[in-house]
Amino acid sequence: MILRISFVLFMVLFLGGIAALGIFSSLLLPFQPLDDRVRLISYINYIAVAAAIPLLGGLTLVVIHQLFHPKKDISEYAEAYHSVGMKIMWVTLAVVIVAIPARFYLGYKVDQAGYVKCVKESRTSAKSSWRVYAKSESLCKDSSGIYGG
């Protein structure tokens, strides 16, 4: 019981932290007018953020449901939540499939708008990468704000 409550609190804080950092707002960029400066995260990171919403949100709802409807045996959970797990998986897969062309369209929009790449702010690494584009070179900063960059 304590483990489930801890999981729910962790997931709520985790998803809330991601939302507070503005990472979820990057998912809406393809559907909004471009700002003077645009930060494009990599395709893989964009898809991972998009997939996190239904996957982590669905798992959190399942655990909340388990808190209010406990079962006596672990095999009862497997039977009760098999179809729910499949639905979460299909919804997550659908979100991933929609995220790919959305991120592609965002890159296309930036290219068509004639934005310039802010080379010193862009970051390429194995763990995370992004590119920053601006309407003009004067809007670019001298550094990415990360140590060594």
Short mmCIF file of C-alpha atoms in Angstrom, two decimals:
data_model
loop_
_atom_site.label_atom_id
_atom_site.label_comp_id
_atom_site.label_asym_id
_atom_site.label_seq_id
_atom_site.Cartn_x
_atom_site.Cartn_y
_atom_site.Cartn_z
CA MET A 1 0.00 0.00 0.00
CA ILE A 2 2.78 2.43 0.90
CA LEU A 3 4.67 1.51 -2.26
CA ARG A 4 1.64 2.36 -4.43
CA ILE A 5 1.09 5.68 -2.69
CA SER A 6 4.79 6.48 -3.13
CA PHE A 7 4.56 5.60 -6.82
CA VAL A 8 1.56 7.87 -7.33
CA LEU A 9 3.23 10.76 -5.51
CA PHE A 10 6.45 10.26 -7.47
CA MET A 11 4.64 10.18 -10.81
CA VAL A 12 2.55 13.25 -10.00
CA LEU A 13 5.67 15.15 -8.95
CA PHE A 14 7.63 13.86 -11.96
CA LEU A 15 4.95 14.82 -14.50
CA GLY A 16 4.38 18.13 -12.72
CA GLY A 17 8.11 18.87 -12.81
CA ILE A 18 8.28 18.14 -16.52
CA ALA A 19 5.29 20.39 -17.12
CA ALA A 20 6.84 23.15 -14.95
CA LEU A 21 10.07 22.99 -16.96
CA GLY A 22 8.05 23.56 -20.12
CA ILE A 23 9.03 20.31 -21.77
CA PHE A 24 5.42 19.39 -22.54
CA SER A 25 4.90 22.78 -24.17
CA SER A 26 7.47 21.83 -26.82
CA LEU A 27 4.95 19.25 -28.05
CA LEU A 28 2.58 22.06 -29.05
CA LEU A 29 5.14 24.03 -31.09
CA PRO A 30 4.14 22.51 -34.46
CA PHE A 31 0.58 23.73 -33.94
CA GLN A 32 1.39 27.29 -32.84
CA PRO A 33 2.81 30.31 -34.65
CA LEU A 34 6.60 30.46 -34.47
CA ASP A 35 8.23 32.75 -31.90
CA ASP A 36 11.29 34.89 -32.64
CA ARG A 37 13.41 32.04 -31.26
CA VAL A 38 12.55 28.34 -31.51
CA ARG A 39 14.23 25.40 -29.79
CA LEU A 40 13.81 22.11 -31.63
CA ILE A 41 14.54 19.02 -29.58
CA SER A 42 15.66 15.89 -31.40
CA TYR A 43 13.13 13.54 -32.95
CA ILE A 44 13.80 10.82 -30.39
CA ASN A 45 13.42 13.20 -27.45
CA TYR A 46 10.25 14.67 -28.95
CA ILE A 47 8.75 11.20 -29.37
CA ALA A 48 9.83 10.15 -25.86
CA VAL A 49 8.15 13.18 -24.30
CA ALA A 50 4.99 12.56 -26.32
CA ALA A 51 4.94 8.88 -25.34
CA ALA A 52 5.50 9.69 -21.65
CA ILE A 53 2.13 11.36 -21.31
CA PRO A 54 -0.16 8.39 -22.03
CA LEU A 55 2.29 5.80 -20.71
CA LEU A 56 3.10 7.35 -17.34
CA GLY A 57 -0.34 8.90 -16.98
CA GLY A 58 -2.04 5.57 -17.70
CA LEU A 59 0.18 3.67 -15.28
CA THR A 60 -0.51 6.27 -12.60
CA LEU A 61 -4.27 5.89 -13.12
CA VAL A 62 -3.96 2.11 -12.86
CA VAL A 63 -2.08 2.39 -9.56
CA ILE A 64 -4.65 4.87 -8.22
CA HIS A 65 -7.40 2.43 -9.18
CA GLN A 66 -5.52 -0.36 -7.40
CA LEU A 67 -5.38 1.75 -4.26
CA PHE A 68 -9.16 1.95 -4.12
CA HIS A 69 -9.85 -1.57 -5.44
CA PRO A 70 -7.24 -3.88 -3.92
CA LYS A 71 -7.07 -7.55 -4.93
CA LYS A 72 -6.11 -10.45 -2.69
CA ASP A 73 -3.77 -12.22 -5.10
CA ILE A 74 -1.28 -10.90 -7.65
CA SER A 75 -2.79 -13.09 -10.38
CA GLU A 76 -6.08 -11.22 -9.97
CA TYR A 77 -4.27 -8.01 -10.95
CA ALA A 78 -2.93 -9.66 -14.09
CA GLU A 79 -6.43 -10.68 -15.15
CA ALA A 80 -8.06 -7.39 -14.17
CA TYR A 81 -5.57 -5.08 -15.88
CA HIS A 82 -4.54 -7.04 -18.98
CA SER A 83 -6.93 -5.18 -21.27
CA VAL A 84 -6.09 -1.84 -19.62
CA GLY A 85 -2.41 -2.41 -20.26
CA MET A 86 -3.12 -3.18 -23.90
CA LYS A 87 -5.19 0.00 -24.25
CA ILE A 88 -2.41 2.09 -22.71
CA MET A 89 0.06 0.49 -25.11
CA TRP A 90 -2.11 1.19 -28.18
CA VAL A 91 -2.77 4.79 -27.14
CA THR A 92 0.95 5.31 -26.56
CA LEU A 93 1.74 3.81 -29.96
CA ALA A 94 -0.83 6.09 -31.63
CA VAL A 95 0.68 9.15 -29.92
CA VAL A 96 4.15 8.13 -31.11
CA ILE A 97 2.89 7.70 -34.68
CA VAL A 98 1.29 11.16 -34.59
CA ALA A 99 4.40 12.75 -32.98
CA ILE A 100 6.72 11.78 -35.84
CA PRO A 101 5.04 13.88 -38.57
CA ALA A 102 4.34 16.67 -36.04
CA ARG A 103 8.06 17.03 -35.27
CA PHE A 104 8.88 16.76 -38.97
CA TYR A 105 6.36 19.53 -39.71
CA LEU A 106 7.93 21.76 -37.05
CA GLY A 107 11.33 21.44 -38.73
CA TYR A 108 9.72 22.15 -42.09
CA LYS A 109 7.98 25.24 -40.68
CA VAL A 110 11.25 26.59 -39.32
CA ASP A 111 13.00 25.99 -42.66
CA GLN A 112 10.24 27.66 -44.65
CA ALA A 113 10.21 30.69 -42.34
CA GLY A 114 13.87 31.34 -43.16
CA TYR A 115 15.15 31.10 -39.59
CA VAL A 116 18.91 30.97 -38.99
CA LYS A 117 20.54 28.34 -36.82
CA CYS A 118 22.07 29.61 -33.59
CA VAL A 119 25.18 27.43 -33.70
CA LYS A 120 26.55 28.38 -30.27
CA GLU A 121 23.25 27.62 -28.55
CA SER A 122 22.58 24.34 -30.30
CA ARG A 123 23.74 21.21 -28.55
CA THR A 124 24.51 17.78 -29.94
CA SER A 125 25.31 14.91 -27.62
CA ALA A 126 24.47 11.25 -27.14
CA LYS A 127 22.08 11.97 -24.26
CA SER A 128 20.26 15.06 -25.43
CA SER A 129 20.44 17.34 -28.38
CA TRP A 130 18.58 20.35 -29.65
CA ARG A 131 18.88 23.09 -32.20
CA VAL A 132 17.98 26.69 -31.64
CA TYR A 133 16.74 28.83 -34.53
CA ALA A 134 16.03 32.55 -34.60
CA LYS A 135 14.56 35.04 -37.06
CA SER A 136 17.93 36.78 -37.27
CA GLU A 137 21.52 36.31 -36.07
CA SER A 138 21.10 39.21 -33.63
CA LEU A 139 18.62 37.14 -31.59
CA CYS A 140 21.17 34.35 -31.04
CA LYS A 141 23.03 34.11 -27.73
CA ASP A 142 26.74 33.50 -27.22
CA SER A 143 26.32 30.17 -25.42
CA SER A 144 23.83 27.40 -24.69
CA GLY A 145 24.10 28.20 -20.99
CA ILE A 146 25.48 24.73 -20.27
CA TYR A 147 28.96 24.24 -18.85
CA GLY A 148 31.35 23.72 -21.71
CA GLY A 149 28.91 24.87 -24.37
#
